[in-house]
Amino acid sequence: MSPNVRVGIAGLGRLGKRHAQQLGRRTPGALLVAACSPVAAELDWARDSLGVQTLHQDFDSFVRDPQLDAIVLVTPTTLHAEQAIAALEAGKHVFIEKPLSLDVATCEQVEAVARRHPDRVAMVGFVRRFDPSYAQARADIEAGAIGQPFLVRSQTCDMNDPQGFFVKFAPTSGGIYMDCSVHDIDLARWMLGNPRATRAFASGTIAMHPGLADCGDVDNGLAIVEFDGGARAVFYASRTMAHGHETSTEVIGTAGMLSVGVGAHRDRLQLRDAGGLRHRVLADFFERFSEAFQREMDTFVAACRGEGKLQLTLSDSTEATRIGQAITRSLRSGQPELVQ
Amino acid sequence: MSPNVRVGIAGLGRLGKRHAQQLGRRTPGALLVAACSPVAAELDWARDSLGVQTLHQDFDSFVRDPQLDAIVLVTPTTLHAEQAIAALEAGKHVFIEKPLSLDVATCEQVEAVARRHPDRVAMVGFVRRFDPSYAQARADIEAGAIGQPFLVRSQTCDMNDPQGFFVKFAPTSGGIYMDCSVHDIDLARWMLGNPRATRAFASGTIAMHPGLADCGDVDNGLAIVEFDGGARAVFYASRTMAHGHETSTEVIGTAGMLSVGVGAHRDRLQLRDAGGLRHRVLADFFERFSEAFQREMDTFVAACRGEGKLQLTLSDSTEATRIGQAITRSLRSGQPELVQ
Amino acid sequence: MSPNVRVGIAGLGRLGKRHAQQLGRRTPGALLVAACSPVAAELDWARDSLGVQTLHQDFDSFVRDPQLDAIVLVTPTTLHAEQAIAALEAGKHVFIEKPLSLDVATCEQVEAVARRHPDRVAMVGFVRRFDPSYAQARADIEAGAIGQPFLVRSQTCDMNDPQGFFVKFAPTSGGIYMDCSVHDIDLARWMLGNPRATRAFASGTIAMHPGLADCGDVDNGLAIVEFDGGARAVFYASRTMAHGHETSTEVIGTAGMLSVGVGAHRDRLQLRDAGGLRHRVLADFFERFSEAFQREMDTFVAACRGEGKLQLTLSDSTEATRIGQAITRSLRSGQPELVQ
Amino acid sequence: MSPNVRVGIAGLGRLGKRHAQQLGRRTPGALLVAACSPVAAELDWARDSLGVQTLHQDFDSFVRDPQLDAIVLVTPTTLHAEQAIAALEAGKHVFIEKPLSLDVATCEQVEAVARRHPDRVAMVGFVRRFDPSYAQARADIEAGAIGQPFLVRSQTCDMNDPQGFFVKFAPTSGGIYMDCSVHDIDLARWMLGNPRATRAFASGTIAMHPGLADCGDVDNGLAIVEFDGGARAVFYASRTMAHGHETSTEVIGTAGMLSVGVGAHRDRLQLRDAGGLRHRVLADFFERFSEAFQREMDTFVAACRGEGKLQLTLSDSTEATRIGQAITRSLRSGQPELVQ
């Protein structure tokens, strides 16, 4: 057996706690030995519930902690790039929660640093690639199950939050396409075989959260992306679903179509009663992708141990940002925008 | 084109009206020219809504009405056999709503009369055989889609009627197995290739309608039937579904399984809302088998015109009664009963 | 009972034959008494299989045939408008297979003529409005089931025809959006409560039929339509499905989502075998909308008899053309186009 | 945090290895410190892949290993009872893979020993109770979602193994009902609120594996169980499914019906191609219940740490055996058998 990987995690918000629990309890080969947060209560939580021994309030000391082999970043998006660079330069493997950056040039800087540390693992958390159904879809396409894929339809639709937490978050989220559709963009590229995107058109509406208007954002957005060679993608992102979280993707090819996630069953249970036949729907992406989060971290840790080669690269993250930015510009201009 | 078939219908209750509408409006090749009922209002209805010209209150005059080529019987079950015999002996084609009789010997008498009139069509309304899905299932089995079929699971489950109309009907219905499962029995024989049934065991319960106890009936019944050669069938009949009418059948073979009707979708519509994802369910067998009722009557009329050969025979009806009676005896005895 | 409607049909191609069979055999209150076609074999068919008595090779004599109350037009699209005008001016009710015209001004001319004959029924065959599932969806929306609808996603996807019949038809079809999406456009307007469309953007690709390039058409097309008040629609039309004909529509509102037609089950049959669990898929729109075709003709004939008021107006047809034309222009220009 | 539980596992066959991996890598609060097997290669595997330090070839030394808090038994069924007793008497918590015993009296002996060690956890692996869907179904029933439950239909259907491994295993498996249906029996009791079973009737067939005849076993079995108070259950067990492993359960109540597992989707992926629309099916119970196996072991370990109270008792295991034995007797006698 390869030696265990000694991991430190920075950022212990909602998603950070999930990653920490995964690393501390259920990731074979990982030892969660350090945590970093400016929030004392979060560090207390890491110590008390997961037994994490070394607690840092300061990222600089954390990133240089000599016991650490790998760093997991679940910090605010604006910090991702510089912290990833610092981790790589300190000789650590690094996992960065998505997005790497809202800015293409910044993504490219991180890529450049990573190229100078080819023996370090650098991975962005496009978690859907680790979902068994999406992984199987990709494998089926490679095996020719649908012929030549040429069209992707993909949606990320969140259950409505009546408090509209995301409205406050809107000024820094990069907008609905950068926040939600970026996953669909990455999936579309992956399923289509990474063609080059050329143009994007977006159109959206505010159905329930007027507060979004101030920062030019919408709560329901559509977008069409054109690729070299003729492939097309159409995305739908929504913050206002009544029924739950429904993330689904269709890939259409010359000999068939694959779909993932339609219906968003929470489990294998159906109820028949006076209202008809129904099933519960997933509440949020945590529920939808719980297994994928586990496999994602398994994959990262395995890569740190030298087992397996990552298919997902920093460049994938850069390209998703590039397309997402063109879509976002189109939402504002009302015109198709070049992807550049 | 063959000449049209001049049809008379006897019995204009709920199901009789459906057949009359079908014959009067939507059955190619049929002319509904006469109706028979002891109830004046029913005859008025036939005249006023369907333009039926000849109205009989008396069955004897009706059955001898010289203008008629064919007679459709939707009268009470106890009259079916004698009226069918009278129709055949009067030289008419005859369609008999199921069941032919609750009694095996009586079924066999009708069979004997029919054999003496080989040029007359005699058909019992096992409507499910005319449902496109059941017909396709049978065709798939013949084509080998599931290898050798050896087990059928089939259910007839009605939506609960809080008024419990069927409780009043129970003393003459023959019980839940003769009333509901007889369709499943016929389907099982059809799907399995008409093996000979040898034994039956039944067990039931009264979940909601205690009034059934008086006549030894139940509102939910299970039954297992054994066939020569090893095939088995298990039936479920219920009067107490909360969600609607769900008739479904599974046929299991050595190379696969076919199922018909699971889920009982009323249409192609789905609703997603705070209660999850749901579809409406069929309300009753009229809704479920509306297309089959049409095809059934099309088939009968076509046969009267000399087009097509009936696959469904009176003997099928006799065998279904024979098995249904063994099941019903078992419910009472609590022991397995021979099918004889 | 109102008197029967004496109907004549013009055009006996594939769809014309279906309408003729419907009218001749299964439409209560209709008498199919005349047919018109320049093709002798088609007239023979009408006489021999449906017993149609009066046969016209010439439309002018047909439209003035004094025995006719109503005329059903299933002729080439380019003839629809002038023939509809002729029928109305001859005092006939008229049913026009969709589209009324590929040209907005021409649609408006027919509307003007119809307004001068307010006692004549004039109806365009947007058949999907007569599908039970779509009708129920509309009723559910009116009943508030999904709150305020604001987004429609709708597709018309045909099974690939390896012979590519539609390629030959492309120069006169008006393109994929006018030919296929026009139904989705009409549904979107209906479901959203007829908001005014303002802008359209289209993007398409040729996946399998390069011959379409000559006339600027595609075999797979996407389009986004913007409406006053913020509602949006996104359409997908395809000629190249491997699995069958899948027409589906989602309507998203502030309190829920309705979907119609997803999965395109041909019947209620499922097969489980070594390949997993599967169901057959509808082959074409005839199979999908057979019940709707029947209800459509029932509705037209009932309206001719003065029973019931048509919800569907010629203006709906004009508006669908207006939007379809904007989408089609956008496909060519690559830019969003105003709907005007 | 409670101290970790030091666990030893006995039996490292296919299922034993699964449990060992779970305990060694993914069960919070568990330390897998010892293993016991007469097979040297299995012990090597435990040491090399999981780093288990203490290896026993002899059960007697293993059960007395003073470092162990808990023992997990995945040994042959015939050893379960005596080993469980030994573990309890050695002061260990004990997890016993199902079944506890094929013999009711033996089950009761283990119960008696467990009663004398009330501070020790003793749990039998009825894994389905830990499946999220089954757990939700039980919670829904308690919340009144289906009114009063009165009927259970449940199946355990394995994909056919052309090698027929289970044929060799048949003489000691207790037969198909004890091996497969015992889970369905336990679920039925749980869902119905533990009514007392009174009678059982079974009927089976050999569809594909004639070798089973020698020991009176079948490869497809049906059974009906009657309970005091009127509830009924019907079970189906099969070894010969072509499509995969489909375990499903329906619970029918006076106000609705719950179903779990119908369709046996392997994942969230659907394929549409020339064969229709299909999804893959689960291959075996490992795939179906992988999450339940994890939760089961989490629950056991948590109970050992004093967290949470087990709902599942040894008595549940005894009752399932009692019913399974009556069914098995009925298969042989051909008559209903009393549950005693």
Coordinates of C-alpha atoms in Angstrom, one line a residue, chain B residues 127-129 131 134 245 247 282 284-294:
Chain B
V127 CA -61.6 -6.9 -23.7
R128 CA -58.0 -7.0 -22.5
R129 CA -57.0 -9.2 -25.4
D131 CA -55.6 -3.7 -25.8
Y134 CA -51.5 -6.8 -24.3
H245 CA -57.5 1.7 -11.4
T247 CA -54.5 -3.3 -14.0
L282 CA -56.5 6.0 -14.6
D284 CA -61.5 3.0 -14.0
F285 CA -61.4 0.2 -16.6
F286 CA -63.4 2.4 -19.0
E287 CA -60.5 4.8 -19.1
R288 CA -57.9 2.1 -19.2
F289 CA -59.5 0.0 -22.0
S290 CA -61.3 2.6 -24.1
E291 CA -59.2 1.8 -27.1
A292 CA -59.5 -1.9 -26.4
F293 CA -63.3 -1.6 -26.3
Q294 CA -63.2 0.0 -29.7

